[in-house]
Amino acid sequence: MAGGDHLDFEIRPASQPVPAVERAALMANPGFGRVFTDHMVTIRYADTKGWYDARVEPRAPIPLDPAAAVLHYAQEIFEGLKAYRTADGGVTTFRADANARRFRDSATRLAMPHLPDELFLGSISELVTVDRDWVPTDPEGSLYLRPFMFASEVFLGVRPANEYLYCLVASPVGAYFTGGVKPATMWISAEYTRAAPGGTGAAKCGGNYAASLVAQAEAIEQGCDQVVFLDTVEQRYIDELGGMNIFFVLDDGTLVTPPLTGTILPGITRDSVLTLARAGGRPVEERPVSVDEWREGAASGRVVETFACGTAAVITPVGAVRSRGYAFTIGGGQPGPVTMGLRERLVAIQRGSAEDPYGWVKRIL
Ligand SMILES: *Cc1c(COP(=O)(O)O)cnc(C)c1O
């Protein structure tokens, strides 16, 4: 059936999958986003046909016409989520339905067609089933899933394309922090911004990342790990990092995070942290936080912890902050108890070692 929400996936197994011994060697120390499984999913879209040709096929380069619209006007969106190995050898995902929904929201902003949730979630279970041996058994490892979609139409006119390719690849990843959680140092960019009101800040699109790379490079040059972007209007309020949301813990235990006003990516980790904090009886505020409040609060002891969060690192404590002309530390540069408590609670649910009262974890194998 073409064009509907349901498509059967055609399975084309790789004729030369990576041999088990080689796979084990690759998975012993995979790092992030360097090692890939044997297969990928592709689904095509044309205005005239809807979604069609859903396939699990050997992972391979994608032939692309030099006039494919994505190469010129960057009509591209993506997602990032993880599949986890359970203690009994099964495989689960965490809030994949939320990624499916956000993928549709990103598509709306980039004038792209909606991939039905059934196909988004179906692509994940099909790929993980075929490539199940690539899901790490290491208790800190996971299989990172990268769904993405781009304009494949061969046309140089400026308008939303009529043809798209959806693709899913998977990459085994190891522990984000090797040798314990280390606080990160942030660079507040005074030159570059990430997202303006009315722009694409709330969409997960490659273009946002393209625009953030020079600022991230500046952060690294300044000896920092990550860049923090400020609002574009007043250059005063903290938005987020290049690919992570940010939280502050006050001395009375209140958890504060910038509100979703359209310039911040609505992180699923962010939402999970808010849910867990509220459930634990912690006061939570979604409101603007200025650089001055952060800086003065760190000095006065009002801001006792800061952390960043996202799927890749889950929760990363922030120990120090720098910008042009000033620098400060938070909580003596050590990971704080609220940060680490929320991290443990979230990881335990994701990994299945704690009960999941929210229905976030879904078994796929
Ligand atoms: C993906 C992303 C995040 C984190 O979202 P999660 O759903 O928690 O992984 C935060 N900020 C940006 C800009 C992102 O692209």
Coordinates of C-alpha atoms and ligand atoms in Angstrom, one line a residue:
M1 CA 0.0 0.0 0.0
A2 CA 1.6 3.3 -1.1
G3 CA 1.0 6.6 0.6
G4 CA -0.6 5.3 3.8
D5 CA 0.7 4.9 7.3
H6 CA 1.4 1.3 6.8
L7 CA 4.2 -0.1 4.6
D8 CA 5.8 -3.5 4.8
F9 CA 9.6 -3.4 5.0
E10 CA 11.4 -5.4 2.4
I11 CA 14.5 -7.0 4.0
R12 CA 17.6 -7.3 1.9
P13 CA 20.2 -8.9 4.2
A14 CA 23.9 -7.9 3.7
S15 CA 25.7 -10.6 1.8
Q16 CA 29.0 -9.7 3.6
P17 CA 28.2 -8.6 7.1
V18 CA 31.1 -7.8 9.4
P19 CA 32.4 -11.1 10.8
A20 CA 31.7 -11.7 14.5
V21 CA 35.4 -11.4 15.5
E22 CA 35.8 -8.1 13.7
R23 CA 32.5 -6.8 15.1
A24 CA 33.7 -7.6 18.7
A25 CA 36.9 -5.8 18.1
L26 CA 35.1 -2.7 16.7
M27 CA 32.6 -2.8 19.7
A28 CA 35.4 -3.1 22.3
N29 CA 36.1 0.7 22.1
P30 CA 33.6 2.2 19.7
G31 CA 33.8 5.9 20.8
F32 CA 30.9 7.9 19.4
G33 CA 29.5 7.8 15.9
R34 CA 32.5 6.0 14.2
V35 CA 31.3 2.4 14.1
F36 CA 28.2 1.5 12.1
T37 CA 26.0 -1.7 11.9
D38 CA 25.7 -3.8 8.7
H39 CA 22.3 -2.4 7.6
M40 CA 20.3 0.8 7.2
V41 CA 16.6 1.6 6.6
T42 CA 15.5 3.7 3.6
I43 CA 12.0 4.9 2.8
R44 CA 11.2 7.1 -0.1
Y45 CA 8.7 9.9 -0.5
A46 CA 7.2 11.6 -3.6
D47 CA 4.4 14.0 -3.6
T48 CA 2.6 11.9 -6.2
K49 CA 3.0 8.6 -4.3
G50 CA 3.4 9.3 -0.6
W51 CA 5.8 7.1 1.3
Y52 CA 7.0 4.0 -0.6
D53 CA 9.8 1.5 -0.9
A54 CA 10.5 0.9 2.8
R55 CA 13.6 -1.3 3.0
V56 CA 16.2 -2.7 5.4
E57 CA 19.3 -3.0 3.2
P58 CA 23.0 -3.3 3.5
R59 CA 24.5 0.0 4.7
A60 CA 26.1 1.7 1.7
P61 CA 26.7 5.2 0.2
I62 CA 23.6 6.9 -1.1
P63 CA 23.8 7.9 -4.7
L64 CA 22.9 11.6 -4.9
D65 CA 22.4 13.8 -7.9
P66 CA 24.6 17.0 -7.6
A67 CA 21.4 19.0 -8.0
A68 CA 19.6 17.2 -5.2
A69 CA 17.8 20.1 -3.3
V70 CA 19.4 19.2 0.1
L71 CA 22.9 20.0 -1.1
H72 CA 21.8 23.6 -2.0
Y73 CA 19.1 24.6 0.5
A74 CA 19.7 22.3 3.4
Q75 CA 16.2 20.8 3.7
E76 CA 17.3 18.2 6.2
I77 CA 16.1 17.1 9.7
F78 CA 17.3 14.3 12.1
E79 CA 16.8 12.6 15.4
G80 CA 19.0 10.9 17.9
L81 CA 18.0 8.1 20.4
K82 CA 19.4 5.0 21.9
A83 CA 18.6 1.3 22.1
Y84 CA 19.7 -0.5 25.3
R85 CA 20.6 -4.1 26.0
T86 CA 18.5 -5.5 28.9
A87 CA 19.9 -7.8 31.6
D88 CA 18.1 -10.7 30.0
G89 CA 19.5 -10.1 26.5
G90 CA 16.6 -8.2 25.1
V91 CA 16.6 -4.7 23.7
T92 CA 14.6 -1.6 24.7
T93 CA 14.2 2.0 23.5
F94 CA 13.6 5.1 25.6
R95 CA 10.7 7.5 24.6
A96 CA 11.0 6.7 20.9
D97 CA 7.5 7.9 20.5
A98 CA 8.6 11.4 21.6
N99 CA 11.3 11.3 18.9
A100 CA 8.7 10.3 16.3
R101 CA 6.6 13.3 17.3
R102 CA 9.5 15.7 17.3
F103 CA 10.6 14.4 13.9
R104 CA 7.1 15.5 12.6
D105 CA 7.4 18.8 14.3
S106 CA 10.8 19.4 12.7
A107 CA 9.4 18.4 9.3
T108 CA 6.6 21.0 9.7
R109 CA 9.2 23.7 10.3
L110 CA 11.4 22.7 7.3
A111 CA 8.3 22.3 5.0
M112 CA 8.8 18.6 4.7
P113 CA 6.3 15.7 4.7
H114 CA 5.4 14.0 7.9
L115 CA 6.8 10.5 8.3
P116 CA 4.0 8.6 10.1
D117 CA 5.0 7.5 13.6
E118 CA 4.3 3.9 12.6
L119 CA 7.0 4.1 10.0
F120 CA 9.4 5.9 12.2
L121 CA 9.0 3.4 15.1
G122 CA 8.8 0.5 12.6
S123 CA 12.1 1.5 11.0
I124 CA 13.8 1.3 14.4
S125 CA 12.4 -2.1 15.4
E126 CA 13.2 -3.5 11.9
L127 CA 16.8 -2.3 11.9
V128 CA 17.5 -3.3 15.5
T129 CA 16.1 -6.7 14.8
V130 CA 18.4 -7.3 11.8
D131 CA 21.4 -5.7 13.6
R132 CA 20.7 -7.0 17.1
D133 CA 24.2 -8.3 17.5
W134 CA 25.4 -4.7 17.3
V135 CA 23.6 -3.7 20.5
P136 CA 26.4 -3.5 23.1
T137 CA 26.2 -5.8 26.1
D138 CA 28.5 -3.5 28.0
P139 CA 26.2 -2.0 30.7
E140 CA 27.4 1.5 29.8
G141 CA 27.1 1.0 26.1
S142 CA 24.1 1.5 23.8
L143 CA 23.2 1.5 20.1
Y144 CA 22.8 5.1 19.0
L145 CA 20.1 5.4 16.4
R146 CA 20.2 8.2 13.8
P147 CA 17.0 8.7 11.8
F148 CA 17.2 11.5 9.2
M149 CA 15.3 12.8 6.2
F150 CA 16.4 15.1 3.3
A151 CA 15.2 16.6 0.1
S152 CA 16.3 14.3 -2.7
E153 CA 14.5 16.0 -5.6
V154 CA 16.7 17.1 -8.5
F155 CA 15.8 20.7 -8.8
L156 CA 17.5 24.0 -8.1
G157 CA 14.4 26.2 -7.8
V158 CA 13.7 27.5 -4.3
R159 CA 10.6 25.8 -2.9
P160 CA 9.9 22.8 -0.7
A161 CA 11.1 19.7 -2.6
N162 CA 8.6 17.1 -3.9
E163 CA 10.8 14.1 -3.2
Y164 CA 12.5 13.0 0.1
L165 CA 14.6 10.2 1.4
Y166 CA 14.2 9.0 5.0
C167 CA 17.1 6.9 6.3
L168 CA 18.0 5.3 9.6
V169 CA 21.6 4.2 10.5
A170 CA 22.8 2.8 13.8
S171 CA 26.1 3.1 15.6
P172 CA 27.2 1.2 18.8
V173 CA 28.6 3.7 21.3
G174 CA 30.5 3.2 24.5
A175 CA 30.3 5.0 27.9
Y176 CA 30.2 8.7 27.3
F177 CA 32.4 9.3 30.3
T178 CA 35.3 6.9 30.6
G179 CA 36.7 6.8 34.1
G180 CA 33.8 8.6 35.8
V181 CA 31.7 11.6 35.1
K182 CA 33.8 14.7 34.6
P183 CA 32.5 18.3 34.9
A184 CA 32.7 20.2 31.6
T185 CA 33.8 23.8 31.0
M186 CA 31.5 26.1 29.1
W187 CA 32.3 28.9 26.7
I188 CA 29.6 31.7 26.5
S189 CA 29.7 33.0 23.0
A190 CA 29.5 36.7 22.7
E191 CA 29.9 36.7 18.9
Y192 CA 27.6 34.0 17.6
T193 CA 24.0 33.1 18.2
R194 CA 22.2 29.9 17.4
A195 CA 18.5 30.7 17.0
A196 CA 16.4 33.8 16.6
P197 CA 12.7 34.0 17.4
G198 CA 10.8 32.7 14.4
G199 CA 13.8 30.8 13.2
T200 CA 14.6 27.1 13.3
G201 CA 15.9 26.8 16.9
A202 CA 13.1 24.4 18.0
A203 CA 13.6 22.1 14.9
K204 CA 16.3 19.4 14.9
C205 CA 17.8 20.3 11.6
G206 CA 21.3 20.0 10.3
G207 CA 21.4 23.7 9.4
N208 CA 21.3 24.6 13.1
Y209 CA 24.4 22.6 13.7
A210 CA 26.2 24.0 10.6
A211 CA 25.6 27.5 12.1
S212 CA 26.9 26.4 15.6
L213 CA 30.2 24.8 14.5
V214 CA 32.3 28.0 14.3
A215 CA 31.2 28.9 17.9
Q216 CA 31.9 25.4 19.1
A217 CA 35.4 25.6 17.5
E218 CA 35.9 28.9 19.3
A219 CA 35.0 27.2 22.6
I220 CA 37.6 24.5 22.0
E221 CA 40.2 27.1 21.0
Q222 CA 39.5 28.8 24.3
G223 CA 40.1 25.5 26.2
C224 CA 36.4 24.9 26.8
D225 CA 34.4 21.8 26.1
Q226 CA 31.1 23.3 24.8
V227 CA 29.6 26.6 23.7
V228 CA 26.6 28.2 25.5
F229 CA 24.4 30.3 23.2
L230 CA 22.6 33.4 24.4
D231 CA 19.3 34.8 23.2
T232 CA 19.5 36.8 20.0
V233 CA 17.4 39.7 21.1
E234 CA 19.1 41.0 24.2
Q235 CA 22.2 38.7 24.3
R236 CA 21.5 38.4 28.0
Y237 CA 19.6 35.2 28.6
I238 CA 20.9 31.6 28.3
D239 CA 19.3 29.5 25.6
E240 CA 21.2 26.2 25.4
L241 CA 24.4 24.5 24.1
G242 CA 25.0 23.5 20.5
G243 CA 23.3 20.2 21.1
M244 CA 22.3 20.0 24.8
N245 CA 19.8 21.8 27.1
I246 CA 20.9 23.4 30.3
F247 CA 19.7 23.4 34.0
F248 CA 20.6 25.3 37.1
V249 CA 20.1 24.2 40.7
L250 CA 19.6 26.9 43.3
D251 CA 20.6 26.8 47.0
D252 CA 17.0 26.2 48.1
G253 CA 16.9 23.1 45.8
T254 CA 14.9 24.7 43.0
L255 CA 15.6 23.4 39.5
V256 CA 15.6 26.1 36.8
T257 CA 15.7 25.7 33.0
P258 CA 15.1 28.2 30.2
P259 CA 11.5 28.0 28.8
L260 CA 10.6 26.6 25.4
T261 CA 9.9 29.8 23.5
G262 CA 10.8 28.6 20.1
T263 CA 14.6 29.2 20.1
I264 CA 15.4 26.1 22.2
L265 CA 15.3 22.5 21.1
P266 CA 12.7 20.7 23.2
G267 CA 15.0 18.0 24.5
I268 CA 13.5 14.7 25.5
T269 CA 16.1 14.4 28.2
R270 CA 15.1 17.9 29.4
D271 CA 11.5 16.8 29.6
S272 CA 12.5 13.6 31.5
V273 CA 14.6 15.6 34.0
L274 CA 11.7 18.0 34.6
T275 CA 9.3 15.0 35.1
L276 CA 11.6 13.2 37.5
A277 CA 12.4 16.4 39.5
R278 CA 8.7 17.2 39.9
A279 CA 7.9 13.6 40.9
G280 CA 10.6 13.9 43.6
G281 CA 8.9 17.0 45.0
R282 CA 11.5 19.3 43.8
P283 CA 10.4 22.9 42.9
V284 CA 10.9 23.4 39.2
E285 CA 10.9 26.7 37.2
E286 CA 10.9 27.1 33.5
R287 CA 11.9 30.7 33.1
P288 CA 14.6 32.9 31.5
V289 CA 18.0 32.8 33.3
S290 CA 20.4 35.7 32.5
V291 CA 24.2 35.4 32.4
D292 CA 24.3 37.9 35.3
E293 CA 22.0 35.6 37.4
W294 CA 24.3 32.7 36.6
R295 CA 27.5 34.5 37.2
E296 CA 26.5 36.4 40.3
G297 CA 24.7 33.4 41.7
A298 CA 27.7 31.2 41.3
A299 CA 29.7 33.8 43.2
S300 CA 27.1 34.3 46.0
G301 CA 26.3 30.7 46.4
R302 CA 22.7 31.1 45.1
V303 CA 23.4 28.9 42.0
V304 CA 25.0 25.7 43.4
E305 CA 24.9 23.4 40.4
T306 CA 24.6 23.6 36.6
F307 CA 24.3 20.7 34.2
A308 CA 23.7 20.1 30.5
C309 CA 21.6 17.3 29.2
G310 CA 20.9 15.4 26.0
T311 CA 20.6 11.8 24.7
A312 CA 24.3 11.3 24.0
A313 CA 25.8 12.3 27.4
V314 CA 22.5 12.0 29.4
I315 CA 23.5 14.6 32.1
T316 CA 26.9 16.4 32.1
P317 CA 27.8 18.5 35.1
V318 CA 29.2 22.0 34.4
G319 CA 32.2 22.9 36.6
A320 CA 33.4 26.1 35.1
V321 CA 32.3 28.9 32.7
R322 CA 34.3 31.3 30.6
S323 CA 33.7 34.2 28.2
R324 CA 35.5 37.2 26.9
G325 CA 36.6 39.1 30.0
Y326 CA 35.4 36.8 32.8
A327 CA 35.3 33.3 34.2
F328 CA 33.7 31.6 37.1
T329 CA 33.3 28.1 38.7
I330 CA 30.2 26.4 40.0
G331 CA 30.1 24.3 43.1
G332 CA 33.9 24.3 43.4
G333 CA 34.1 22.7 39.9
Q334 CA 32.8 19.4 41.2
P335 CA 29.7 17.4 40.1
G336 CA 26.8 18.4 42.5
P337 CA 24.5 16.0 44.3
V338 CA 21.3 17.1 42.6
T339 CA 22.9 16.7 39.2
M340 CA 24.3 13.2 40.0
G341 CA 21.1 12.1 41.7
L342 CA 19.0 13.0 38.7
R343 CA 21.5 11.4 36.4
E344 CA 21.4 8.1 38.4
R345 CA 17.6 8.1 38.5
L346 CA 17.3 8.7 34.8
V347 CA 20.0 6.2 33.8
A348 CA 18.4 3.5 36.1
I349 CA 15.1 3.9 34.3
Q350 CA 16.7 3.9 30.8
R351 CA 18.7 0.8 31.7
G352 CA 15.8 -1.1 33.3
S353 CA 17.4 -1.3 36.7
A354 CA 14.7 0.8 38.2
E355 CA 10.9 0.6 37.6
D356 CA 9.5 2.9 34.9
P357 CA 6.3 4.4 36.1
Y358 CA 6.0 6.6 33.0
G359 CA 5.8 4.0 30.2
W360 CA 9.0 5.5 28.7
V361 CA 10.8 2.2 28.1
K362 CA 9.5 0.0 25.3
R363 CA 10.8 -3.5 24.7
I364 CA 11.5 -4.1 21.0
L365 CA 13.3 -7.4 21.2
Ligands
LIG1 C1 19.0 16.9 20.2 C2 19.3 18.2 20.9 C3 19.2 18.4 22.3 C4 18.9 17.3 23.2 O1 17.7 16.6 22.9 P1 17.4 15.2 23.5 O2 16.1 14.8 23.0 O3 17.5 15.3 25.0 O4 18.5 14.3 23.0 C5 19.4 19.7 22.8 N1 19.7 20.7 22.0 C6 19.8 20.6 20.7 C7 20.2 21.8 19.9 C8 19.6 19.4 20.1 O5 19.8 19.2 18.7

